[in-house]
Amino acid sequence: MRKLVYTYDESDPEDVKLLGGKGAGLVLMYKQGLPVPPGITITTEACKLFYSNGERLPDGLMDEVREAMRWLEEKTGRKFGDPRNPLLVSVRSGAPVSMPGMMDTVLNLGLNDDTLRGLIELTGNERFAYDAYRRFLQMFGSIVLGIDKKVFDDIFEEIKRERGAKYDSELSADDLKEVVRRFKEVLGDKFPQDPWKQLELAIMAVFRSWNSPRAVFYRKANNITPDVADGTAVNIVAMVFGNMGFDSGTGVLFTRDPATGENVLYGEFLPNAQGEDVVAGIRTPKSIEELKNERPDLYKQIYDMAKKLERVKKEVQDIEFTIERGKVFLLQTRNAKMTPLARVKTVVDMYEEGLVTKEEALARVKPEHIIGLLYPRLDESYLKKHGISPIAEGLNASPGAATGRVVFDADTAVEWRNRGERVILVREETRPDDVHGFYASEGILTSRGGMTSHASVVARAIGKPAVVGAEKIKIDYDRREFRVDGITVREGDVITIDGFTGKVYLGEIPTAKAELPREFFEILRMADEVRSLGVRANADTPEDAEIARRFGAEGIGLLRTERMFRRPERLSIFQQVIMARDSEERREAMNKLVPFLRNDFLEIFRVMEGLKVTVRLFDPPLHEFLPSSDELLEKLCEARMRGDSDEVSKLESLLRRVRELREANPMMGHRGVRVGVTYPEIYEAQVRAIVEAYLQLRKEGKDLQVQIMIPQVADYREIKYVKEKAIEPVFKEYGVRMPVGTMIEVVRACITADKIAKEADFFSFGTNDLTQGVFTFSRDDVENKFMHDYLEKGILDFDVFQSLDTEGVGELMRIAVEKGRAANPNLEIGICGEHGGDPKSIEFCHRIKLDYVSASAFRVPVARLAAAHAALKERGVEFPIY
């Protein structure tokens, strides 16, 4: 039989998948000689066996546990279940990837009526012993036996009110005896006095928490697949006690500020408390700076150990610690969940400090961190101008500005979000069961808790703005409202929270653009040194082009031209083009548009001087530029009632043309190159405007690289025809030559790419339409009709319009690349569909050797980093699991 239980002496801290993150971290600290309570780990393999065995512990597991517990007893000098010298343990989860607060923990296990007396004798502290016992009874009852935690909370709060105690620590030993008595009444004979039975049941409860709704939801939301983490380990660790008096305490710290990235020890601690009090946000803790002032000797010990772990792990560390009667113990170390700002800053700082290599630095920044730096901020000038003051203030736990309607529970957040509302989840403190509400909300506001509370950690992890510990807010769940300084905010009222400052405002506050830090540009510069895949931008306007250039785009891979026809003064002219009955009339109308189009191209070409610009010729169906038949019928009725015969004649003619252009499936009909074939005058005028703008700027001494792209091609003869009729004559007239290529977005084009490549200078995959064609999904309808069902039922693993379907669409792309380059070795190939900004799709594009990806302007930084990641993975660089 394979070994399922390991002591710290037997464990390899590098085997995170077997030991889980928590177990591996404890072993690492133990082997670094740091003060860690001794413990044992039941592996993730045991968890998998538990589920394959019908949620029963594997045969022989408890025998292995008993054997390993002897090692634990030797290390501590105490004996599990001994009424005179009892060993108490914590039973904690620990998946290979961090899932903060998603699974269960039981502390003080091993206590019963007999060992309680032994604990009192050992410590001489009756109050402490009863405090430990009431905690254990509540945890065991709620986590292991499944009794509603509120039952225990209500009893505890009732006794606190009766005794006039605000905080737990104000209750006396006699008060806690009453709590224990009441808790035992609730538990009845369900509570086992046998410590070994307690341990067995707790192990099963931790395993079950792997498949709790909140844990399953968290894994799904964070794309934690079975190949990354397939089960939790169970850590059984000797208890150390932070609740033994005010020379004891518990805390959580980060080796650098998780919100800003500043290189300072950042954290919180609570005197006379156990660890769950901090992470659950039940009491608002003190800053770690206060420990520095009160006990500088302990602070220095903690600082030195924390920084040692940071150097060893080459990551900012999130560390739990307990002080027991003046002695420090480390209970956990893991890679920190940080804001995007902090992540990028710390990675660049650690690279510049020589702690990590360039490759290691890049591997530690995810594309979502880059996106997170683009978070909006509240418009300070608006606040100042209108004299708006916050109604409350808490801790700035996770950055970004968020506005929404107040909701007071996670289920309501989901319900309202599903009906299209933006919401802010407001709670006293959040619990792991609230996690689905986090994802449904724009942001989170709590009245209790600190920077290391559950709300803070999860909000930072998923990129949601959060303000926590806003203590002036008094929440009334029954009335569905909160009050602060005489102001009542009811469910459904709009508030704005500022995760940068911790301030809360009534109503909606406008936002301003994010100010990007130096480190943002530095990490992208590093990415550019590593990537081989080019990154360009999709653009419609000069503003798009300016943003793209600012974010480091190396050109425009898709310049759409449709918007150039939609401005009111142009639309009426273009409608003349559509209504024209012959080529001459059409050409005459199009020539009126050339000056407008030329000016548009001038603006964009100027912005992109020195970089390549790919202009896509007209693509959409013509009917999109005419009024709807319903609209025309209504106007026609009005004109007839007025007796306006000229208007009636005009509208009747327009209505006939609209009906002539009507198609059963316009997105697969008369559009793209098909319009260029039937009405080459449209393409000819566009090419004329492009060439004239190009020549004018060349006269001004501008360095320009312009190429022309024909959309929707299915056969090489379409390109040949359009070049002969609409493009070559203009080139010849002006004495210029530009590359002419095509979008590969039709299935047949992929299969016949070798023939098309002989007529094209470049390919650019239009994966939106290609995906639509491969699946016969309408991308305009799929989201509202059935995509959710396909994802929910596991028919598809992801939305194929967001990430490339590499098995189907990707295989066609691979065929097109191979055939195209075989026929034309100089063929440039890129992608300009929306997939060009998706990291997984970019990795695939790197693998099939595309020359570039083209993404929307705001996705350009993401694409630059994702392209670097693809290159690093090809080199075998390991990426850390967070």
PDB file of N, CA and C in Angstrom, residues 42-124:
ATOM      1  N   ILE A  42      -1.809  14.113   6.242  1.00  0.00           N
ATOM      2  CA  ILE A  42      -2.498  13.094   5.455  1.00  0.00           C
ATOM      3  C   ILE A  42      -2.578  13.631   4.029  1.00  0.00           C
ATOM      4  N   THR A  43      -2.105  12.855   3.073  1.00  0.00           N
ATOM      5  CA  THR A  43      -1.882  13.383   1.728  1.00  0.00           C
ATOM      6  C   THR A  43      -3.176  13.582   0.935  1.00  0.00           C
ATOM      7  N   THR A  44      -3.026  14.312  -0.175  1.00  0.00           N
ATOM      8  CA  THR A  44      -4.151  14.505  -1.105  1.00  0.00           C
ATOM      9  C   THR A  44      -4.574  13.186  -1.735  1.00  0.00           C
ATOM     10  N   GLU A  45      -3.653  12.219  -1.811  1.00  0.00           N
ATOM     11  CA  GLU A  45      -4.007  10.899  -2.339  1.00  0.00           C
ATOM     12  C   GLU A  45      -5.092  10.255  -1.472  1.00  0.00           C
ATOM     13  N   ALA A  46      -4.984  10.457  -0.155  1.00  0.00           N
ATOM     14  CA  ALA A  46      -5.990   9.900   0.749  1.00  0.00           C
ATOM     15  C   ALA A  46      -7.359  10.518   0.484  1.00  0.00           C
ATOM     16  N   CYS A  47      -7.361  11.808   0.137  1.00  0.00           N
ATOM     17  CA  CYS A  47      -8.627  12.488  -0.174  1.00  0.00           C
ATOM     18  C   CYS A  47      -9.270  11.877  -1.419  1.00  0.00           C
ATOM     19  N   LYS A  48      -8.464  11.613  -2.426  1.00  0.00           N
ATOM     20  CA  LYS A  48      -9.006  10.994  -3.642  1.00  0.00           C
ATOM     21  C   LYS A  48      -9.565   9.602  -3.344  1.00  0.00           C
ATOM     22  N   LEU A  49      -8.843   8.853  -2.496  1.00  0.00           N
ATOM     23  CA  LEU A  49      -9.334   7.527  -2.111  1.00  0.00           C
ATOM     24  C   LEU A  49     -10.628   7.628  -1.306  1.00  0.00           C
ATOM     25  N   PHE A  50     -10.716   8.660  -0.472  1.00  0.00           N
ATOM     26  CA  PHE A  50     -11.918   8.892   0.322  1.00  0.00           C
ATOM     27  C   PHE A  50     -13.145   9.011  -0.585  1.00  0.00           C
ATOM     28  N   TYR A  51     -13.016   9.773  -1.661  1.00  0.00           N
ATOM     29  CA  TYR A  51     -14.153   9.967  -2.560  1.00  0.00           C
ATOM     30  C   TYR A  51     -14.406   8.741  -3.434  1.00  0.00           C
ATOM     31  N   SER A  52     -13.344   8.069  -3.856  1.00  0.00           N
ATOM     32  CA  SER A  52     -13.552   6.869  -4.672  1.00  0.00           C
ATOM     33  C   SER A  52     -14.112   5.718  -3.839  1.00  0.00           C
ATOM     34  N   ASN A  53     -14.007   5.856  -2.506  1.00  0.00           N
ATOM     35  CA  ASN A  53     -14.461   4.818  -1.571  1.00  0.00           C
ATOM     36  C   ASN A  53     -15.829   5.152  -0.978  1.00  0.00           C
ATOM     37  N   GLY A  54     -16.576   6.010  -1.671  1.00  0.00           N
ATOM     38  CA  GLY A  54     -17.919   6.354  -1.200  1.00  0.00           C
ATOM     39  C   GLY A  54     -17.915   7.214   0.044  1.00  0.00           C
ATOM     40  N   GLU A  55     -16.940   8.140   0.139  1.00  0.00           N
ATOM     41  CA  GLU A  55     -16.780   9.044   1.288  1.00  0.00           C
ATOM     42  C   GLU A  55     -16.566   8.261   2.590  1.00  0.00           C
ATOM     43  N   ARG A  56     -15.750   7.238   2.488  1.00  0.00           N
ATOM     44  CA  ARG A  56     -15.280   6.512   3.674  1.00  0.00           C
ATOM     45  C   ARG A  56     -13.759   6.575   3.685  1.00  0.00           C
ATOM     46  N   LEU A  57     -13.193   6.647   4.886  1.00  0.00           N
ATOM     47  CA  LEU A  57     -11.737   6.704   4.991  1.00  0.00           C
ATOM     48  C   LEU A  57     -11.121   5.436   4.429  1.00  0.00           C
ATOM     49  N   PRO A  58      -9.989   5.562   3.727  1.00  0.00           N
ATOM     50  CA  PRO A  58      -9.329   4.371   3.176  1.00  0.00           C
ATOM     51  C   PRO A  58      -8.967   3.378   4.283  1.00  0.00           C
ATOM     52  N   ASP A  59      -9.022   2.104   3.958  1.00  0.00           N
ATOM     53  CA  ASP A  59      -8.641   1.069   4.920  1.00  0.00           C
ATOM     54  C   ASP A  59      -7.212   1.307   5.405  1.00  0.00           C
ATOM     55  N   GLY A  60      -7.032   1.219   6.697  1.00  0.00           N
ATOM     56  CA  GLY A  60      -5.698   1.347   7.273  1.00  0.00           C
ATOM     57  C   GLY A  60      -5.248   2.771   7.516  1.00  0.00           C
ATOM     58  N   LEU A  61      -6.050   3.765   7.078  1.00  0.00           N
ATOM     59  CA  LEU A  61      -5.600   5.152   7.245  1.00  0.00           C
ATOM     60  C   LEU A  61      -5.453   5.517   8.720  1.00  0.00           C
ATOM     61  N   MET A  62      -6.444   5.193   9.535  1.00  0.00           N
ATOM     62  CA  MET A  62      -6.364   5.576  10.944  1.00  0.00           C
ATOM     63  C   MET A  62      -5.232   4.839  11.664  1.00  0.00           C
ATOM     64  N   ASP A  63      -4.859   3.652  11.191  1.00  0.00           N
ATOM     65  CA  ASP A  63      -3.687   2.980  11.759  1.00  0.00           C
ATOM     66  C   ASP A  63      -2.431   3.784  11.472  1.00  0.00           C
ATOM     67  N   GLU A  64      -2.323   4.288  10.237  1.00  0.00           N
ATOM     68  CA  GLU A  64      -1.177   5.136   9.892  1.00  0.00           C
ATOM     69  C   GLU A  64      -1.188   6.419  10.719  1.00  0.00           C
ATOM     70  N   VAL A  65      -2.385   6.984  10.920  1.00  0.00           N
ATOM     71  CA  VAL A  65      -2.491   8.203  11.721  1.00  0.00           C
ATOM     72  C   VAL A  65      -2.022   7.941  13.146  1.00  0.00           C
ATOM     73  N   ARG A  66      -2.446   6.849  13.737  1.00  0.00           N
ATOM     74  CA  ARG A  66      -2.036   6.524  15.108  1.00  0.00           C
ATOM     75  C   ARG A  66      -0.518   6.370  15.202  1.00  0.00           C
ATOM     76  N   GLU A  67       0.067   5.718  14.188  1.00  0.00           N
ATOM     77  CA  GLU A  67       1.522   5.525  14.191  1.00  0.00           C
ATOM     78  C   GLU A  67       2.231   6.880  14.106  1.00  0.00           C
ATOM     79  N   ALA A  68       1.772   7.744  13.215  1.00  0.00           N
ATOM     80  CA  ALA A  68       2.397   9.060  13.058  1.00  0.00           C
ATOM     81  C   ALA A  68       2.171   9.932  14.282  1.00  0.00           C
ATOM     82  N   MET A  69       1.035   9.772  14.942  1.00  0.00           N
ATOM     83  CA  MET A  69       0.751  10.554  16.146  1.00  0.00           C
ATOM     84  C   MET A  69       1.733  10.233  17.263  1.00  0.00           C
ATOM     85  N   ARG A  70       2.298   9.025  17.255  1.00  0.00           N
ATOM     86  CA  ARG A  70       3.321   8.709  18.260  1.00  0.00           C
ATOM     87  C   ARG A  70       4.547   9.599  18.081  1.00  0.00           C
ATOM     88  N   TRP A  71       4.888   9.859  16.818  1.00  0.00           N
ATOM     89  CA  TRP A  71       6.012  10.784  16.546  1.00  0.00           C
ATOM     90  C   TRP A  71       5.679  12.176  17.091  1.00  0.00           C
ATOM     91  N   LEU A  72       4.436  12.578  16.900  1.00  0.00           N
ATOM     92  CA  LEU A  72       3.988  13.885  17.381  1.00  0.00           C
ATOM     93  C   LEU A  72       4.043  13.940  18.908  1.00  0.00           C
ATOM     94  N   GLU A  73       3.661  12.859  19.548  1.00  0.00           N
ATOM     95  CA  GLU A  73       3.705  12.800  21.021  1.00  0.00           C
ATOM     96  C   GLU A  73       5.141  12.887  21.521  1.00  0.00           C
ATOM     97  N   GLU A  74       6.051  12.218  20.827  1.00  0.00           N
ATOM     98  CA  GLU A  74       7.463  12.279  21.223  1.00  0.00           C
ATOM     99  C   GLU A  74       8.008  13.693  21.088  1.00  0.00           C
ATOM    100  N   LYS A  75       7.629  14.370  20.021  1.00  0.00           N
ATOM    101  CA  LYS A  75       8.130  15.729  19.780  1.00  0.00           C
ATOM    102  C   LYS A  75       7.600  16.723  20.810  1.00  0.00           C
ATOM    103  N   THR A  76       6.379  16.514  21.287  1.00  0.00           N
ATOM    104  CA  THR A  76       5.764  17.487  22.194  1.00  0.00           C
ATOM    105  C   THR A  76       5.894  17.103  23.661  1.00  0.00           C
ATOM    106  N   GLY A  77       6.172  15.827  23.937  1.00  0.00           N
ATOM    107  CA  GLY A  77       6.200  15.371  25.327  1.00  0.00           C
ATOM    108  C   GLY A  77       4.821  15.267  25.938  1.00  0.00           C
ATOM    109  N   ARG A  78       3.789  15.220  25.076  1.00  0.00           N
ATOM    110  CA  ARG A  78       2.409  15.078  25.549  1.00  0.00           C
ATOM    111  C   ARG A  78       1.761  13.889  24.854  1.00  0.00           C
ATOM    112  N   LYS A  79       0.630  13.464  25.379  1.00  0.00           N
ATOM    113  CA  LYS A  79      -0.010  12.264  24.826  1.00  0.00           C
ATOM    114  C   LYS A  79      -1.454  12.574  24.461  1.00  0.00           C
ATOM    115  N   PHE A  80      -1.811  12.184  23.231  1.00  0.00           N
ATOM    116  CA  PHE A  80      -3.161  12.433  22.731  1.00  0.00           C
ATOM    117  C   PHE A  80      -4.169  11.627  23.555  1.00  0.00           C
ATOM    118  N   GLY A  81      -5.145  12.332  24.150  1.00  0.00           N
ATOM    119  CA  GLY A  81      -6.176  11.697  24.955  1.00  0.00           C
ATOM    120  C   GLY A  81      -5.796  11.455  26.401  1.00  0.00           C
ATOM    121  N   ASP A  82      -4.569  11.803  26.796  1.00  0.00           N
ATOM    122  CA  ASP A  82      -4.124  11.602  28.188  1.00  0.00           C
ATOM    123  C   ASP A  82      -4.785  12.654  29.078  1.00  0.00           C
ATOM    124  N   PRO A  83      -5.547  12.253  30.103  1.00  0.00           N
ATOM    125  CA  PRO A  83      -6.244  13.245  30.936  1.00  0.00           C
ATOM    126  C   PRO A  83      -5.303  14.069  31.802  1.00  0.00           C
ATOM    127  N   ARG A  84      -4.073  13.586  32.003  1.00  0.00           N
ATOM    128  CA  ARG A  84      -3.132  14.347  32.851  1.00  0.00           C
ATOM    129  C   ARG A  84      -2.201  15.247  32.031  1.00  0.00           C
ATOM    130  N   ASN A  85      -1.832  14.797  30.831  1.00  0.00           N
ATOM    131  CA  ASN A  85      -0.871  15.554  30.022  1.00  0.00           C
ATOM    132  C   ASN A  85      -1.355  15.548  28.558  1.00  0.00           C
ATOM    133  N   PRO A  86      -2.480  16.205  28.312  1.00  0.00           N
ATOM    134  CA  PRO A  86      -3.123  16.023  27.002  1.00  0.00           C
ATOM    135  C   PRO A  86      -2.411  16.770  25.871  1.00  0.00           C
ATOM    136  N   LEU A  87      -2.341  16.099  24.728  1.00  0.00           N
ATOM    137  CA  LEU A  87      -1.907  16.719  23.480  1.00  0.00           C
ATOM    138  C   LEU A  87      -3.168  17.133  22.720  1.00  0.00           C
ATOM    139  N   LEU A  88      -3.278  18.420  22.412  1.00  0.00           N
ATOM    140  CA  LEU A  88      -4.376  18.916  21.583  1.00  0.00           C
ATOM    141  C   LEU A  88      -3.830  19.252  20.202  1.00  0.00           C
ATOM    142  N   VAL A  89      -4.663  19.077  19.193  1.00  0.00           N
ATOM    143  CA  VAL A  89      -4.200  19.307  17.822  1.00  0.00           C
ATOM    144  C   VAL A  89      -5.209  20.163  17.060  1.00  0.00           C
ATOM    145  N   SER A  90      -4.710  20.786  16.013  1.00  0.00           N
ATOM    146  CA  SER A  90      -5.588  21.408  15.018  1.00  0.00           C
ATOM    147  C   SER A  90      -5.681  20.456  13.836  1.00  0.00           C
ATOM    148  N   VAL A  91      -6.828  20.418  13.198  1.00  0.00           N
ATOM    149  CA  VAL A  91      -7.035  19.600  12.004  1.00  0.00           C
ATOM    150  C   VAL A  91      -7.437  20.557  10.892  1.00  0.00           C
ATOM    151  N   ARG A  92      -6.521  20.725   9.941  1.00  0.00           N
ATOM    152  CA  ARG A  92      -6.706  21.789   8.957  1.00  0.00           C
ATOM    153  C   ARG A  92      -6.574  21.247   7.546  1.00  0.00           C
ATOM    154  N   SER A  93      -7.290  21.869   6.633  1.00  0.00           N
ATOM    155  CA  SER A  93      -7.211  21.510   5.222  1.00  0.00           C
ATOM    156  C   SER A  93      -5.934  22.096   4.621  1.00  0.00           C
ATOM    157  N   GLY A  94      -5.692  21.761   3.370  1.00  0.00           N
ATOM    158  CA  GLY A  94      -4.536  22.323   2.676  1.00  0.00           C
ATOM    159  C   GLY A  94      -4.436  21.782   1.269  1.00  0.00           C
ATOM    160  N   ALA A  95      -5.056  22.473   0.303  1.00  0.00           N
ATOM    161  CA  ALA A  95      -5.022  22.033  -1.098  1.00  0.00           C
ATOM    162  C   ALA A  95      -3.695  22.432  -1.733  1.00  0.00           C
ATOM    163  N   PRO A  96      -3.341  21.814  -2.867  1.00  0.00           N
ATOM    164  CA  PRO A  96      -2.103  22.195  -3.554  1.00  0.00           C
ATOM    165  C   PRO A  96      -2.083  23.645  -4.014  1.00  0.00           C
ATOM    166  N   VAL A  97      -3.261  24.228  -4.232  1.00  0.00           N
ATOM    167  CA  VAL A  97      -3.345  25.631  -4.608  1.00  0.00           C
ATOM    168  C   VAL A  97      -4.168  26.347  -3.540  1.00  0.00           C
ATOM    169  N   SER A  98      -3.757  27.549  -3.207  1.00  0.00           N
ATOM    170  CA  SER A  98      -4.391  28.278  -2.110  1.00  0.00           C
ATOM    171  C   SER A  98      -5.855  28.572  -2.422  1.00  0.00           C
ATOM    172  N   MET A  99      -6.717  28.203  -1.469  1.00  0.00           N
ATOM    173  CA  MET A  99      -8.157  28.485  -1.564  1.00  0.00           C
ATOM    174  C   MET A  99      -8.593  29.105  -0.245  1.00  0.00           C
ATOM    175  N   PRO A 100      -8.229  30.355   0.011  1.00  0.00           N
ATOM    176  CA  PRO A 100      -8.387  30.937   1.343  1.00  0.00           C
ATOM    177  C   PRO A 100      -9.816  30.898   1.871  1.00  0.00           C
ATOM    178  N   GLY A 101      -9.986  30.214   3.021  1.00  0.00           N
ATOM    179  CA  GLY A 101     -11.273  30.186   3.693  1.00  0.00           C
ATOM    180  C   GLY A 101     -12.297  29.254   3.098  1.00  0.00           C
ATOM    181  N   MET A 102     -11.942  28.532   2.037  1.00  0.00           N
ATOM    182  CA  MET A 102     -12.935  27.727   1.337  1.00  0.00           C
ATOM    183  C   MET A 102     -13.171  26.360   1.978  1.00  0.00           C
ATOM    184  N   MET A 103     -12.201  25.878   2.770  1.00  0.00           N
ATOM    185  CA  MET A 103     -12.356  24.566   3.397  1.00  0.00           C
ATOM    186  C   MET A 103     -12.248  24.710   4.909  1.00  0.00           C
ATOM    187  N   ASP A 104     -12.360  23.590   5.598  1.00  0.00           N
ATOM    188  CA  ASP A 104     -12.632  23.656   7.031  1.00  0.00           C
ATOM    189  C   ASP A 104     -11.418  23.379   7.911  1.00  0.00           C
ATOM    190  N   THR A 105     -11.505  23.907   9.138  1.00  0.00           N
ATOM    191  CA  THR A 105     -10.484  23.759  10.173  1.00  0.00           C
ATOM    192  C   THR A 105     -11.172  23.492  11.504  1.00  0.00           C
ATOM    193  N   VAL A 106     -10.596  22.589  12.285  1.00  0.00           N
ATOM    194  CA  VAL A 106     -11.058  22.353  13.651  1.00  0.00           C
ATOM    195  C   VAL A 106      -9.871  22.529  14.587  1.00  0.00           C
ATOM    196  N   LEU A 107     -10.003  23.436  15.555  1.00  0.00           N
ATOM    197  CA  LEU A 107      -8.933  23.710  16.517  1.00  0.00           C
ATOM    198  C   LEU A 107      -9.240  23.044  17.859  1.00  0.00           C
ATOM    199  N   ASN A 108      -8.186  22.843  18.641  1.00  0.00           N
ATOM    200  CA  ASN A 108      -8.301  22.350  20.030  1.00  0.00           C
ATOM    201  C   ASN A 108      -8.873  20.943  20.110  1.00  0.00           C
ATOM    202  N   LEU A 109      -8.700  20.170  19.050  1.00  0.00           N
ATOM    203  CA  LEU A 109      -9.253  18.822  19.048  1.00  0.00           C
ATOM    204  C   LEU A 109      -8.479  17.933  20.034  1.00  0.00           C
ATOM    205  N   GLY A 110      -9.220  17.083  20.728  1.00  0.00           N
ATOM    206  CA  GLY A 110      -8.650  16.252  21.781  1.00  0.00           C
ATOM    207  C   GLY A 110      -9.190  16.627  23.140  1.00  0.00           C
ATOM    208  N   LEU A 111      -9.918  17.731  23.208  1.00  0.00           N
ATOM    209  CA  LEU A 111     -10.525  18.139  24.480  1.00  0.00           C
ATOM    210  C   LEU A 111     -11.800  17.336  24.752  1.00  0.00           C
ATOM    211  N   ASN A 112     -11.939  16.951  25.988  1.00  0.00           N
ATOM    212  CA  ASN A 112     -13.190  16.378  26.500  1.00  0.00           C
ATOM    213  C   ASN A 112     -13.256  16.734  27.976  1.00  0.00           C
ATOM    214  N   ASP A 113     -14.208  16.220  28.664  1.00  0.00           N
ATOM    215  CA  ASP A 113     -14.358  16.613  30.068  1.00  0.00           C
ATOM    216  C   ASP A 113     -13.128  16.233  30.890  1.00  0.00           C
ATOM    217  N   ASP A 114     -12.469  15.104  30.551  1.00  0.00           N
ATOM    218  CA  ASP A 114     -11.281  14.667  31.299  1.00  0.00           C
ATOM    219  C   ASP A 114     -10.045  15.479  30.930  1.00  0.00           C
ATOM    220  N   THR A 115      -9.789  15.631  29.629  1.00  0.00           N
ATOM    221  CA  THR A 115      -8.578  16.357  29.211  1.00  0.00           C
ATOM    222  C   THR A 115      -8.698  17.841  29.534  1.00  0.00           C
ATOM    223  N   LEU A 116      -9.924  18.336  29.650  1.00  0.00           N
ATOM    224  CA  LEU A 116     -10.120  19.722  30.073  1.00  0.00           C
ATOM    225  C   LEU A 116      -9.492  19.942  31.443  1.00  0.00           C
ATOM    226  N   ARG A 117      -9.763  18.998  32.371  1.00  0.00           N
ATOM    227  CA  ARG A 117      -9.186  19.135  33.718  1.00  0.00           C
ATOM    228  C   ARG A 117      -7.666  19.048  33.665  1.00  0.00           C
ATOM    229  N   GLY A 118      -7.148  18.172  32.798  1.00  0.00           N
ATOM    230  CA  GLY A 118      -5.696  18.083  32.654  1.00  0.00           C
ATOM    231  C   GLY A 118      -5.107  19.366  32.113  1.00  0.00           C
ATOM    232  N   LEU A 119      -5.791  19.993  31.164  1.00  0.00           N
ATOM    233  CA  LEU A 119      -5.305  21.256  30.593  1.00  0.00           C
ATOM    234  C   LEU A 119      -5.280  22.357  31.654  1.00  0.00           C
ATOM    235  N   ILE A 120      -6.293  22.354  32.532  1.00  0.00           N
ATOM    236  CA  ILE A 120      -6.316  23.348  33.616  1.00  0.00           C
ATOM    237  C   ILE A 120      -5.132  23.123  34.545  1.00  0.00           C
ATOM    238  N   GLU A 121      -4.871  21.866  34.882  1.00  0.00           N
ATOM    239  CA  GLU A 121      -3.748  21.550  35.769  1.00  0.00           C
ATOM    240  C   GLU A 121      -2.423  21.947  35.128  1.00  0.00           C
ATOM    241  N   LEU A 122      -2.269  21.642  33.841  1.00  0.00           N
ATOM    242  CA  LEU A 122      -1.008  21.926  33.151  1.00  0.00           C
ATOM    243  C   LEU A 122      -0.726  23.420  33.071  1.00  0.00           C
ATOM    244  N   THR A 123      -1.755  24.198  32.793  1.00  0.00           N
ATOM    245  CA  THR A 123      -1.552  25.628  32.530  1.00  0.00           C
ATOM    246  C   THR A 123      -1.824  26.506  33.738  1.00  0.00           C
ATOM    247  N   GLY A 124      -2.574  25.958  34.697  1.00  0.00           N
ATOM    248  CA  GLY A 124      -2.967  26.791  35.829  1.00  0.00           C
ATOM    249  C   GLY A 124      -3.865  27.931  35.414  1.00  0.00           C
TER     250      GLY A 124
END
